[in-house]
Coordinates of C-alpha atoms and ligand atoms in Angstrom, one line a residue:
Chain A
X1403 CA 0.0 0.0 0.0
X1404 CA 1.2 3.2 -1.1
X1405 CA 1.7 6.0 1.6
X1406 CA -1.1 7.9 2.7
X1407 CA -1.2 11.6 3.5
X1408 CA -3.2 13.0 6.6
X1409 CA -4.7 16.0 5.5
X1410 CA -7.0 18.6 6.8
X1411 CA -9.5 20.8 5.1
X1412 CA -8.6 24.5 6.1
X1413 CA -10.8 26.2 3.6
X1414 CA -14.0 25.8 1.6
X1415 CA -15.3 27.5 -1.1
X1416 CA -19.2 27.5 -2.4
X1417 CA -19.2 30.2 -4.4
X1418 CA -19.7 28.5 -7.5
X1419 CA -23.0 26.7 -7.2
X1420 CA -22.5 22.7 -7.3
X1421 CA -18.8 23.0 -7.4
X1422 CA -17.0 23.2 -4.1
X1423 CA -13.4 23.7 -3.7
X1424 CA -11.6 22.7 -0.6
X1425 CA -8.2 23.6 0.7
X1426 CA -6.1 20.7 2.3
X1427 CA -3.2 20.9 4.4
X1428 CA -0.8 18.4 6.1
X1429 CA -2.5 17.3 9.5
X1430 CA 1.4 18.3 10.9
X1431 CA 1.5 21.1 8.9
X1432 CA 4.5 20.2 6.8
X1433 CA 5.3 21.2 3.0
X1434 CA 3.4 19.0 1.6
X1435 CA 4.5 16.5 -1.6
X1436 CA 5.8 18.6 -5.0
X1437 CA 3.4 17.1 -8.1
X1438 CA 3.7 17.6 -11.7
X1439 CA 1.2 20.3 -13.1
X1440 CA -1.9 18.2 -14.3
X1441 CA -1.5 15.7 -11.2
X1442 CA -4.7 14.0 -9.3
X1443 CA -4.8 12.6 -5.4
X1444 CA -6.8 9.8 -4.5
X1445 CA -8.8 11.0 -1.3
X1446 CA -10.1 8.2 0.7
X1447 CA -14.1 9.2 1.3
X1448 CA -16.6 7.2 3.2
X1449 CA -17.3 5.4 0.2
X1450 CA -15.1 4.0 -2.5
X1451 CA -12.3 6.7 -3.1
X1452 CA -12.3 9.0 -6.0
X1453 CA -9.5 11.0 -7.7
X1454 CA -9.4 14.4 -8.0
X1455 CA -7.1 17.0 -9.9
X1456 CA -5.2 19.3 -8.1
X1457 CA -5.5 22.6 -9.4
X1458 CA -1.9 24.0 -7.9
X1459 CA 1.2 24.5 -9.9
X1460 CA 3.1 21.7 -7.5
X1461 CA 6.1 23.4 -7.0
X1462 CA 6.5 23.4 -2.8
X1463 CA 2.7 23.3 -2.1
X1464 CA 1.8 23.9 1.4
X1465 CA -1.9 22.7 0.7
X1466 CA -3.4 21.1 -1.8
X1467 CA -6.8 22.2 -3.9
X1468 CA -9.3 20.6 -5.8
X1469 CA -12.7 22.1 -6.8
X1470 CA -15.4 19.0 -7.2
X1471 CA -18.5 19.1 -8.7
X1472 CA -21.6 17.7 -6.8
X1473 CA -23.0 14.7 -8.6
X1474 CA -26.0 13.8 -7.1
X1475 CA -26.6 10.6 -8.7
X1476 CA -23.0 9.7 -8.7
X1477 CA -21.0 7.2 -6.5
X1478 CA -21.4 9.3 -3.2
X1479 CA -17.5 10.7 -3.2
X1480 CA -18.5 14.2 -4.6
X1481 CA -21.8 13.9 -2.0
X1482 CA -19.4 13.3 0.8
X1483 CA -16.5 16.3 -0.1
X1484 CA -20.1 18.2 -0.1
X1485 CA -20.5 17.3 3.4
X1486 CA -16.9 18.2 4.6
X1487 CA -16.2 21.0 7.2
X1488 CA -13.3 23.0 8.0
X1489 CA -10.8 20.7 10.5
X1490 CA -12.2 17.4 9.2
X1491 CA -9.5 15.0 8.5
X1492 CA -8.9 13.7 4.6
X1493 CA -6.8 10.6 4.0
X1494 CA -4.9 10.8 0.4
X1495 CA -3.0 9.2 -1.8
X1496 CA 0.4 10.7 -3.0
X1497 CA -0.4 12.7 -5.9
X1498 CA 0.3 10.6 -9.6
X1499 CA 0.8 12.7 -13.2
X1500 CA -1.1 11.2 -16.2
X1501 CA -1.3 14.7 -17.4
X1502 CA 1.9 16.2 -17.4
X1503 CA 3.2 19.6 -20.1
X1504 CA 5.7 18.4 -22.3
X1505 CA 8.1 20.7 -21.3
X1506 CA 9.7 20.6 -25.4
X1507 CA 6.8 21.8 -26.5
X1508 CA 7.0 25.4 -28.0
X1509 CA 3.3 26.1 -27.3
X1510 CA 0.7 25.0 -24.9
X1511 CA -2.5 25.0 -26.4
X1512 CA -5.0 24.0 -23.2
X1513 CA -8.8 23.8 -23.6
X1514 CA -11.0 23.0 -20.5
X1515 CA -14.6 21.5 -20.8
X1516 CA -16.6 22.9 -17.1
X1517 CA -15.0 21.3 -13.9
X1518 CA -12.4 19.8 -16.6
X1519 CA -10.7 23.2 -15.5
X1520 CA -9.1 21.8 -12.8
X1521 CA -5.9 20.0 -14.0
X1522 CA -6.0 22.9 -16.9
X1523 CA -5.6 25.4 -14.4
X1524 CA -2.8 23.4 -12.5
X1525 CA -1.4 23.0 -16.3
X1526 CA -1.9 27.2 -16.4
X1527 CA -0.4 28.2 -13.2
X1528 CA 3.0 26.4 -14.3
X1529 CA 2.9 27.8 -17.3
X1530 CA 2.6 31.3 -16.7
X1531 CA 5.3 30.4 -13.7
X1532 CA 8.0 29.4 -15.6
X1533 CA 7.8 31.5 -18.9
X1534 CA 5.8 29.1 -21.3
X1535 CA 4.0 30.0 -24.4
X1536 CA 0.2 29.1 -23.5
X1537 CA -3.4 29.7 -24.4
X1538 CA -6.4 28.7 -23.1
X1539 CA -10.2 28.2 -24.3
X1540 CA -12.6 27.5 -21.1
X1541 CA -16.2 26.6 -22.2
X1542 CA -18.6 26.3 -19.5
X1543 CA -22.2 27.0 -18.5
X1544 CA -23.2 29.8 -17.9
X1545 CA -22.9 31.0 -13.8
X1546 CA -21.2 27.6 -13.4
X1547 CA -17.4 28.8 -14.4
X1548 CA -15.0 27.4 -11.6
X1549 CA -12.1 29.2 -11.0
X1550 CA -13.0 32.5 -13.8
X1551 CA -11.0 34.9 -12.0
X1552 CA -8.3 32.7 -11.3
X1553 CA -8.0 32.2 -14.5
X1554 CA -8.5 35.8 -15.7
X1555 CA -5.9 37.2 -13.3
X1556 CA -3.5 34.7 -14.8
X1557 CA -3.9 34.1 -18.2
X1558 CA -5.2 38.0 -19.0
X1559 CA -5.9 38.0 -23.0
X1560 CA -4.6 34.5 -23.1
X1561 CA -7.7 33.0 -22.3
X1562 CA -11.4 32.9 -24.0
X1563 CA -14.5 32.1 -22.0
X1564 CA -17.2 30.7 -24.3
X1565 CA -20.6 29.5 -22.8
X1566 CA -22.2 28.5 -25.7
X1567 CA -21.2 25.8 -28.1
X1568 CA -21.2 27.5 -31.4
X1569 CA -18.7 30.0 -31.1
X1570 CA -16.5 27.7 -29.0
X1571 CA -16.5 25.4 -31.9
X1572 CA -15.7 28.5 -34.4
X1573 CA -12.7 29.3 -32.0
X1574 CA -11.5 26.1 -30.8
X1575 CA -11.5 25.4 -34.8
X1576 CA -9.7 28.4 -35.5
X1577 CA -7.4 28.5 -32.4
X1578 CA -6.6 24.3 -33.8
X1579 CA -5.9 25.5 -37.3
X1580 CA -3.2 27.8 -36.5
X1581 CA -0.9 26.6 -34.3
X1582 CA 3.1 26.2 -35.0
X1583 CA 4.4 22.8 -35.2
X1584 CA 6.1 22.6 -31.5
X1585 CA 2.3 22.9 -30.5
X1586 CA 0.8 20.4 -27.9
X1587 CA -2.9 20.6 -26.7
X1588 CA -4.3 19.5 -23.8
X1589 CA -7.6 19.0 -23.1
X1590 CA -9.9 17.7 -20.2
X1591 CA -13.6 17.8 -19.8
X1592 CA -16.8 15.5 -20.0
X1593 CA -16.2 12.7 -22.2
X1594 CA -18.0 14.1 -25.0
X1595 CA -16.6 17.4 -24.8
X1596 CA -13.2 15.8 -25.4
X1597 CA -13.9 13.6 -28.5
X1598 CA -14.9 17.1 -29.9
X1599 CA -11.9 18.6 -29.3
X1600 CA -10.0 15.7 -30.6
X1601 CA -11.9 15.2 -33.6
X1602 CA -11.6 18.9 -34.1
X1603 CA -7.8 18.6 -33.9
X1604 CA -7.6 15.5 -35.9
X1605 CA -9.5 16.8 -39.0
X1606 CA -7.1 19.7 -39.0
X1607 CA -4.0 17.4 -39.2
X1608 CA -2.8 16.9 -35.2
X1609 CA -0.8 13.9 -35.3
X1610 CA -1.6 12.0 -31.6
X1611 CA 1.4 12.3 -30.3
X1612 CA 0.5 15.9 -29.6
X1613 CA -3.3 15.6 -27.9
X1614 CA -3.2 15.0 -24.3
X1615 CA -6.3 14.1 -22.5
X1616 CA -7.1 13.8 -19.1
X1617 CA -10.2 11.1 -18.4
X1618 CA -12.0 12.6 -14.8
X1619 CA -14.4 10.5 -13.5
X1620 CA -14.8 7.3 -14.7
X1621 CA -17.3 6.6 -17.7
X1622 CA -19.7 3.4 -17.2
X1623 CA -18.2 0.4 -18.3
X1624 CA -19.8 -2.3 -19.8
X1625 CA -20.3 -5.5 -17.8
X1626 CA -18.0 -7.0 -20.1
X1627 CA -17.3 -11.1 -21.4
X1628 CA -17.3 -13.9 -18.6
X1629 CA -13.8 -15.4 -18.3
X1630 CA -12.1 -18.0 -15.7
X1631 CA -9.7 -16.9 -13.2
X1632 CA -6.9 -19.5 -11.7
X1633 CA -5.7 -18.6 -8.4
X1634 CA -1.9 -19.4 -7.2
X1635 CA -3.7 -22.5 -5.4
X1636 CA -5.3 -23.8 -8.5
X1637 CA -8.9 -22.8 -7.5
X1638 CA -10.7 -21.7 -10.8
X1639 CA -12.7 -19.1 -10.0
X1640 CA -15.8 -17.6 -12.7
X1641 CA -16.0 -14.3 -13.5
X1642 CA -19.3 -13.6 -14.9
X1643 CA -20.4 -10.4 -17.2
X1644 CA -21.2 -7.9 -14.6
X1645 CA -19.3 -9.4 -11.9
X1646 CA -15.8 -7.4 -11.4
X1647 CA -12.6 -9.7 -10.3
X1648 CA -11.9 -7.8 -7.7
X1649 CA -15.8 -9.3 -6.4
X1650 CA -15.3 -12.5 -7.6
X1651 CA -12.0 -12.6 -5.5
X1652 CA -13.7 -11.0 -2.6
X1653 CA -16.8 -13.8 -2.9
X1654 CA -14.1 -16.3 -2.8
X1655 CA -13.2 -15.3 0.7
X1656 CA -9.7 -13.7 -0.6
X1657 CA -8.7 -10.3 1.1
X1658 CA -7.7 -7.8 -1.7
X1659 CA -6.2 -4.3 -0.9
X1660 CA -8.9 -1.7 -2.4
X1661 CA -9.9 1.8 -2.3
X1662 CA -11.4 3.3 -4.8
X1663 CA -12.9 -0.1 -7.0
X1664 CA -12.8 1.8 -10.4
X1665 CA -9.1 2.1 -11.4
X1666 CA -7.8 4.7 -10.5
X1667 CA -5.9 4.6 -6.8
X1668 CA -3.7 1.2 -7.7
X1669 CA -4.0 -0.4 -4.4
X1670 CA -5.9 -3.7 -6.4
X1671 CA -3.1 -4.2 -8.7
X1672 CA -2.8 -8.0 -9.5
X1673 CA 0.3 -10.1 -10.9
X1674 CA -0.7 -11.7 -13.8
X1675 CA 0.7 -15.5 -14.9
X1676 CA -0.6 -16.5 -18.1
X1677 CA -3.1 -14.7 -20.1
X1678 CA -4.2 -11.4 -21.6
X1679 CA -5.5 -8.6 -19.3
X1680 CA -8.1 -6.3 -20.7
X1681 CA -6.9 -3.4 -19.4
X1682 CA -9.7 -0.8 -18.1
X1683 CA -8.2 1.1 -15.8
X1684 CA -7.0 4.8 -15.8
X1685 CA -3.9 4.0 -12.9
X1686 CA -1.0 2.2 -15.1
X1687 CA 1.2 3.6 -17.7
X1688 CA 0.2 2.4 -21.0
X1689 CA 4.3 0.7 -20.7
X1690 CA 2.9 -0.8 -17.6
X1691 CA -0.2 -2.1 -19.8
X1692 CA 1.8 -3.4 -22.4
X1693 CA 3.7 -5.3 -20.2
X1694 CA 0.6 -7.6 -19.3
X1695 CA 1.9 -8.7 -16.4
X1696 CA -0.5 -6.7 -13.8
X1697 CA -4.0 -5.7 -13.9
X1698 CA -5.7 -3.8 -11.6
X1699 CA -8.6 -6.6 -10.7
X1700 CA -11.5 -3.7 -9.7
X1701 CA -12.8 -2.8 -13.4
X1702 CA -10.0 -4.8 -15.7
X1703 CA -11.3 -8.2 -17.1
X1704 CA -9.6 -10.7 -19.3
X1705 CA -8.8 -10.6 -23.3
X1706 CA -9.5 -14.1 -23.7
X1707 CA -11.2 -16.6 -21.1
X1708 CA -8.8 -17.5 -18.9
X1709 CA -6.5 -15.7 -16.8
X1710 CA -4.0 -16.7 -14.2
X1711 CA -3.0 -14.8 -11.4
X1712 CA -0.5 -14.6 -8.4
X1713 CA -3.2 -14.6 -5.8
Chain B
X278 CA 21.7 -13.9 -32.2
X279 CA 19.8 -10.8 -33.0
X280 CA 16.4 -9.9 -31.8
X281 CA 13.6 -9.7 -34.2
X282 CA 14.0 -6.6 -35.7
X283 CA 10.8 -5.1 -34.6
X284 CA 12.0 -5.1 -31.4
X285 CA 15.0 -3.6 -31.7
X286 CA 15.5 0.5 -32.5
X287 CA 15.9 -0.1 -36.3
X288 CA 12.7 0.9 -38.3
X289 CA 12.1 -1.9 -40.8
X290 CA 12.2 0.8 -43.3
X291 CA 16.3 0.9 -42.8
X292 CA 16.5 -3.2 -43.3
X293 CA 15.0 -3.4 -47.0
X294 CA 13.9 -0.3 -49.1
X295 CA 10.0 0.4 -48.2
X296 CA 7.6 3.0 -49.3
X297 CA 4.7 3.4 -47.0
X298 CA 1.5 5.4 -48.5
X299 CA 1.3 9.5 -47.9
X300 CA -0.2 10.5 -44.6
X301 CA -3.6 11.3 -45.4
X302 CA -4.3 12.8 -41.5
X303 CA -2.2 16.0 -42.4
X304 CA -3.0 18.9 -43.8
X305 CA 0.1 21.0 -45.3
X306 CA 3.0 18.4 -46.4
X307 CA 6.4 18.6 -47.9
X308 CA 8.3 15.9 -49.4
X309 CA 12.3 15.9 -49.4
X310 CA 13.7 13.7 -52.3
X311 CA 17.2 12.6 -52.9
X312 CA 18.4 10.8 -55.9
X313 CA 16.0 9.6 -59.3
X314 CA 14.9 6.7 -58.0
X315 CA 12.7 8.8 -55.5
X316 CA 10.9 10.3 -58.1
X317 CA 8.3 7.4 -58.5
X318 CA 7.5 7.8 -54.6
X319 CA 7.3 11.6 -55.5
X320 CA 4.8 11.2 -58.2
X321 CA 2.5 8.4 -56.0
X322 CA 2.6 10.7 -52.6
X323 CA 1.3 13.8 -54.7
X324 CA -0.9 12.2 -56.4
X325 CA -2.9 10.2 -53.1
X326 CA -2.4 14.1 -51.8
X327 CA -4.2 15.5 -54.4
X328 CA -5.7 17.9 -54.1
X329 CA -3.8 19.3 -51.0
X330 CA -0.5 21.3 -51.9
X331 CA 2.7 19.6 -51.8
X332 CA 5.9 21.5 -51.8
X333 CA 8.4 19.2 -53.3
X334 CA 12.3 19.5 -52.3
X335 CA 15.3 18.1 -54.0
X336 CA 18.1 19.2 -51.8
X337 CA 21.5 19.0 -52.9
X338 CA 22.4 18.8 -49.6
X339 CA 21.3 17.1 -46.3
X340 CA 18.2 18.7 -46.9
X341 CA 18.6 20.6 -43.6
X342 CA 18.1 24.1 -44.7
X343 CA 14.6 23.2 -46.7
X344 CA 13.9 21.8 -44.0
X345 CA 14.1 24.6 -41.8
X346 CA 12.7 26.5 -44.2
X347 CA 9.3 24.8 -44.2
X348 CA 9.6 24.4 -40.4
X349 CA 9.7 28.1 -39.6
X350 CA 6.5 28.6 -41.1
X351 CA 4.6 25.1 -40.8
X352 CA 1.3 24.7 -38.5
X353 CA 0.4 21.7 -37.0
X354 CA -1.0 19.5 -39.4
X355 CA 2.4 19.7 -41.5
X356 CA 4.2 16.6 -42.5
X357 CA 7.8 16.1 -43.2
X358 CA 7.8 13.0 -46.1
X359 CA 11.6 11.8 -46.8
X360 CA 12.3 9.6 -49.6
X361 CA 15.9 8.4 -51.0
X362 CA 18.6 6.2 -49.8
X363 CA 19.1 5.3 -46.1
X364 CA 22.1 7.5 -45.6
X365 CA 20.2 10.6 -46.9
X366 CA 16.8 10.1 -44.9
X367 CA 18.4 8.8 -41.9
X368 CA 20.5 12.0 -41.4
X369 CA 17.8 14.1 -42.2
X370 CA 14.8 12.2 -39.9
X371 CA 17.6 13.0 -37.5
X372 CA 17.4 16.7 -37.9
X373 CA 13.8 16.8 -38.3
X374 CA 13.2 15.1 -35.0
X375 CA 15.5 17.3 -33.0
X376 CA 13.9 20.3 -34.3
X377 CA 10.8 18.5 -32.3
X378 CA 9.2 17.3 -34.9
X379 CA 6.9 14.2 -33.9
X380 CA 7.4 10.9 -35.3
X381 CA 4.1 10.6 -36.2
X382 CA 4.7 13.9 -38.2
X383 CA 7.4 12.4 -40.1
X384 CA 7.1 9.8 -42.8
X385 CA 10.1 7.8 -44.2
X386 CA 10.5 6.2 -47.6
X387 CA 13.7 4.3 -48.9
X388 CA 14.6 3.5 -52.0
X389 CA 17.7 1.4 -51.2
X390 CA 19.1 0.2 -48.2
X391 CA 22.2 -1.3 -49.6
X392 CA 24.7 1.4 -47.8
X393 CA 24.0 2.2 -44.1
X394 CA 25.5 5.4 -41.6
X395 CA 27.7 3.4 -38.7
X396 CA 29.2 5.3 -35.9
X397 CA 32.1 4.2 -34.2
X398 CA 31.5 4.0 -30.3
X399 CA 35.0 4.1 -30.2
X400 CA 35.6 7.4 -31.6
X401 CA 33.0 8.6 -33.0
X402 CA 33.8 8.9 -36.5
X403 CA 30.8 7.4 -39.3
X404 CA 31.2 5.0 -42.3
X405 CA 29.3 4.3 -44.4
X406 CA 29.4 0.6 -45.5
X407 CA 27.7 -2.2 -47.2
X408 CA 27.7 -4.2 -44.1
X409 CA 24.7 -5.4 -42.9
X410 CA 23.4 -5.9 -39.1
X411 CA 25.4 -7.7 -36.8
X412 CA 28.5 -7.7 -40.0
X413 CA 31.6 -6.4 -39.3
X414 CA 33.3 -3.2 -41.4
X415 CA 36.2 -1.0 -40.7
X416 CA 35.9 2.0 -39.4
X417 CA 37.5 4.7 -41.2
X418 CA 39.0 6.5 -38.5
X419 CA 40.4 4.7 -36.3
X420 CA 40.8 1.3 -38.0
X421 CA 38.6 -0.8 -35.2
X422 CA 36.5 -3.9 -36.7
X423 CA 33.3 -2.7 -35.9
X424 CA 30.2 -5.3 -35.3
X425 CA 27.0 -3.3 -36.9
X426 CA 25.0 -3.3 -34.2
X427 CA 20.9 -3.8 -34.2
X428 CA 20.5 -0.2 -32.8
X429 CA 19.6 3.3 -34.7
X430 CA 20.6 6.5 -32.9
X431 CA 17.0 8.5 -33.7
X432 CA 18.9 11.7 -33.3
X433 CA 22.3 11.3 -34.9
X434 CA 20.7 9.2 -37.9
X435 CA 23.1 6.5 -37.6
X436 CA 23.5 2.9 -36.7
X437 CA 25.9 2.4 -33.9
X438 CA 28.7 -0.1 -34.4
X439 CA 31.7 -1.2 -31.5
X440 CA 34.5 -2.9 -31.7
X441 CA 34.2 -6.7 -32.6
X442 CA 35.2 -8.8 -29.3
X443 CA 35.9 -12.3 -29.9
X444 CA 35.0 -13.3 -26.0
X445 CA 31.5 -11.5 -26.3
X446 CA 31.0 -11.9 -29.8
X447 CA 27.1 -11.2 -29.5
X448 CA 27.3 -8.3 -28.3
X449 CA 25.6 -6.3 -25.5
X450 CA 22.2 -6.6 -24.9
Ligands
FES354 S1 -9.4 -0.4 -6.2 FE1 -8.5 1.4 -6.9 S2 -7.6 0.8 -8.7 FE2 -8.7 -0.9 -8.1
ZN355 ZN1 36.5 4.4 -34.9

């Protein structure tokens, strides 16, 4: 299990209605870990744990922010940071970078989708920190903007606001077509917002290696195929469509290390023997995916039907 | 023994002479040709570009200074297409990558593979020789036996080749 860190919320704001940002600081009021603009913590809620961006630049942070937006229907971990007082304690994980500026670039094109503005203001704040070329578009409903004068008071005429879809289109198309080759774009949001934005950039020639996307949330996954899994013992256990490993392992009695059951904290990672994972997940490195050789067992399945594993 | 070669550094493209199709995702694109034989590729790539335009180079150089010509000005949505001998588009993928070009910005045609770059670990002087993966050659500077190792230096262009040790004979891995 990966290190926790005892936190403490010290400030919250509401200003914004449905989005709440909290302030965290270490419980012993230490400097707390440096993180990669575009970086997420894990927070351990009373549920399963969710992971949030941090909206800081990560250079010697003495607290940590995130802004969360209250999902009403969702899995209870933005109900509960809803619920949060000043002085309550918050376990979290050590920030991870899925995210992170490549620093080569010659221009940092960033476009933020409503509470996708988090890691694109974290991406923002080190930008305008250390001298790098960047430009953002932030498209958002109307009296639901997080962070607008943040993000005004930073970015000045570097940044566009758009609240309705057409003329965010017309500029994000515009802004896509003219960019010199060095460019990288970056882009988080709602799922669908982002396919936009990438199907924007693609028709207009940007070659994958320079979109970066951040996934928040988790999108439904499907119940996926059946498949067998072979424990170290030899016990075969079945896996059926709708049933995650990580239950089927937990039905069989076996104790696996869990926190957030939707890939993304990495405490379920399982060895793998034989077999092809089906990777699901949004905690390893596409290297680490390659490999084949771990899956984390909460929402990853199997490629084919059988899978052994070192439990 | 060798690796396969897909696992190795070496593109397959620098084994046996290959012409992939143009990269219909761009949007601006100029080709960089070196000797006749690269005309054929020329004609197909412009043609499947059609009607896009297609600023055609034939340096008489390394192609470095077209290159940076094009560069200065390109969007994203350029793409660099390099067709010719291995030598000639190994050098100059080199430059274009370490102007930060991407490689999936970069498309690479050969029309013969017969000669390859190797540089001497040893002291860093290149030959080029007919020698093929793990062959020997001579280096022309300092006289070592070089093995030609299954290894491509992205940013120098070259294949890297060490001297030939009887005791370890395949090499480092
Ligand atoms: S429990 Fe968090 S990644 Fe599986
Ligand atoms: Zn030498």
């Amino acid at each position: 299990m990966s290190d926790r860190i005892r936190l403490v919320v010290t400030a919250i704001d509401d200003d914004v209605p449905g989005i709440r940002t909290l302030t965290l600081a270490a419980a012993d009021g230490r400097v707390l870990p440096d993180f990669t603009p575009g970086s997420h913590v894990v927070l351990e809620c009373d549920g399963p744990a969710n992971a949030y961006s941090l909206t800081g630049d990560g250079t010697m942070p003495t607290t940590y922010s995130v802004s969360v937006l209250e999902v009403p229907a969702g899995a209870g971990g933005s109900r509960w940071v809803h619920g949060l007082a000043v002085g309550d304690p918050v376990i979290a994980l050590p920030p991870r970078s899925m995210f992170a500026p490549i620093l080569q670039g010659s221009r940092h094109v960033l476009v933020a989708g409503g509470i996708g503005i988090t890691p694109i203001l974290s991406h923002l704040r080190s930008a305008v920190r250390w001298g790098r070329e960047v430009e953002l578009l932030y498209a958002y409903r109307d009296g639901r903007g997080a962070h607008l004068d943040e993000v005004k008071e930073l970015a000045g005429d570097r940044a566009r606001f758009f609240t309705d879809r057409t003329s965010f289109a017309e500029s994000l198309a515009a802004t896509l077509a003219d960019q010199p080759i060095g460019a990288h774009l970056y882009t988080c949001g709602p799922a669908g917002f982002m396919d936009a934005v990438v199907e924007t950039a693609t028709a207009l020639g940007w070659p994958p290696s320079r979109i970066h996307l951040e996934h928040f949330g988790v999108e439904a996954l499907d119940p996926g195929e059946p498949f067998q899994a072979v424990l170290a013992d030899g016990r075969v256990l079945d896996v059926p469509s709708g049933v995650s490993l990580l239950e089927a392992l937990e039905g069989a009695g076996l104790d696996v290390p869990q926190l957030c059951r939707q890939g993304v904290c990495g405490e379920c990672r399982v060895t793998v023997r034989s077999g092809v994972p089906l990777h699901r997940d949004l905690f390893l490195s596409a290297e680490a995916k390659a490999a084949n050789d771990s899956l984390m067992c909460c929402v990853s399945r199997a490629e084919g039907d059988r899978l052994e594993i070192d439990l | 023994m060798s690796p396969p070669i897909e696992l190795t550094s070496v593109p397959s493209w620098a084994v046996a002479p290959s012409v992939p199709p143009a990269d219909l995702t761009g949007t601006t694109f100029s080709v960089f040709a070196f000797g006749d034989a690269a005309e054929q590729v020329v004609d197909a790539w412009v043609g499947a570009l059609a009607p896009s335009p297609v600023a055609v180079h034939h340096p008489s150089g390394t192609g470095a200074a077209d290159l940076d010509a094009d560069l200065a000005t390109a969007r994203v949505g350029w793409r660099a297409m390099l067709v010719g001998p291995l030598v000639e588009v190994l050098t100059l993928r080199a430059h274009a990558l370490a102007k930060g070009l991407a490689d999936d910005e970069i498309v690479v045609a050969t029309t013969s593979t017969s000669l390859r770059p190797v540089r001497c670990v040893h002291c860093a002087a290149d030959t080029v020789t007919t020698a093929g993966i793990g062959e020997t050659t001579t280096c022309v500077c300092c006289g070592l036996e070089l093995l030609v190792y299954h290894h491509v230096s992205r940013l120098q262009g070259v294949f890297l080749g060490f001297q030939v040790d009887a005791e370890r004979w395949e090499g480092p891995t």
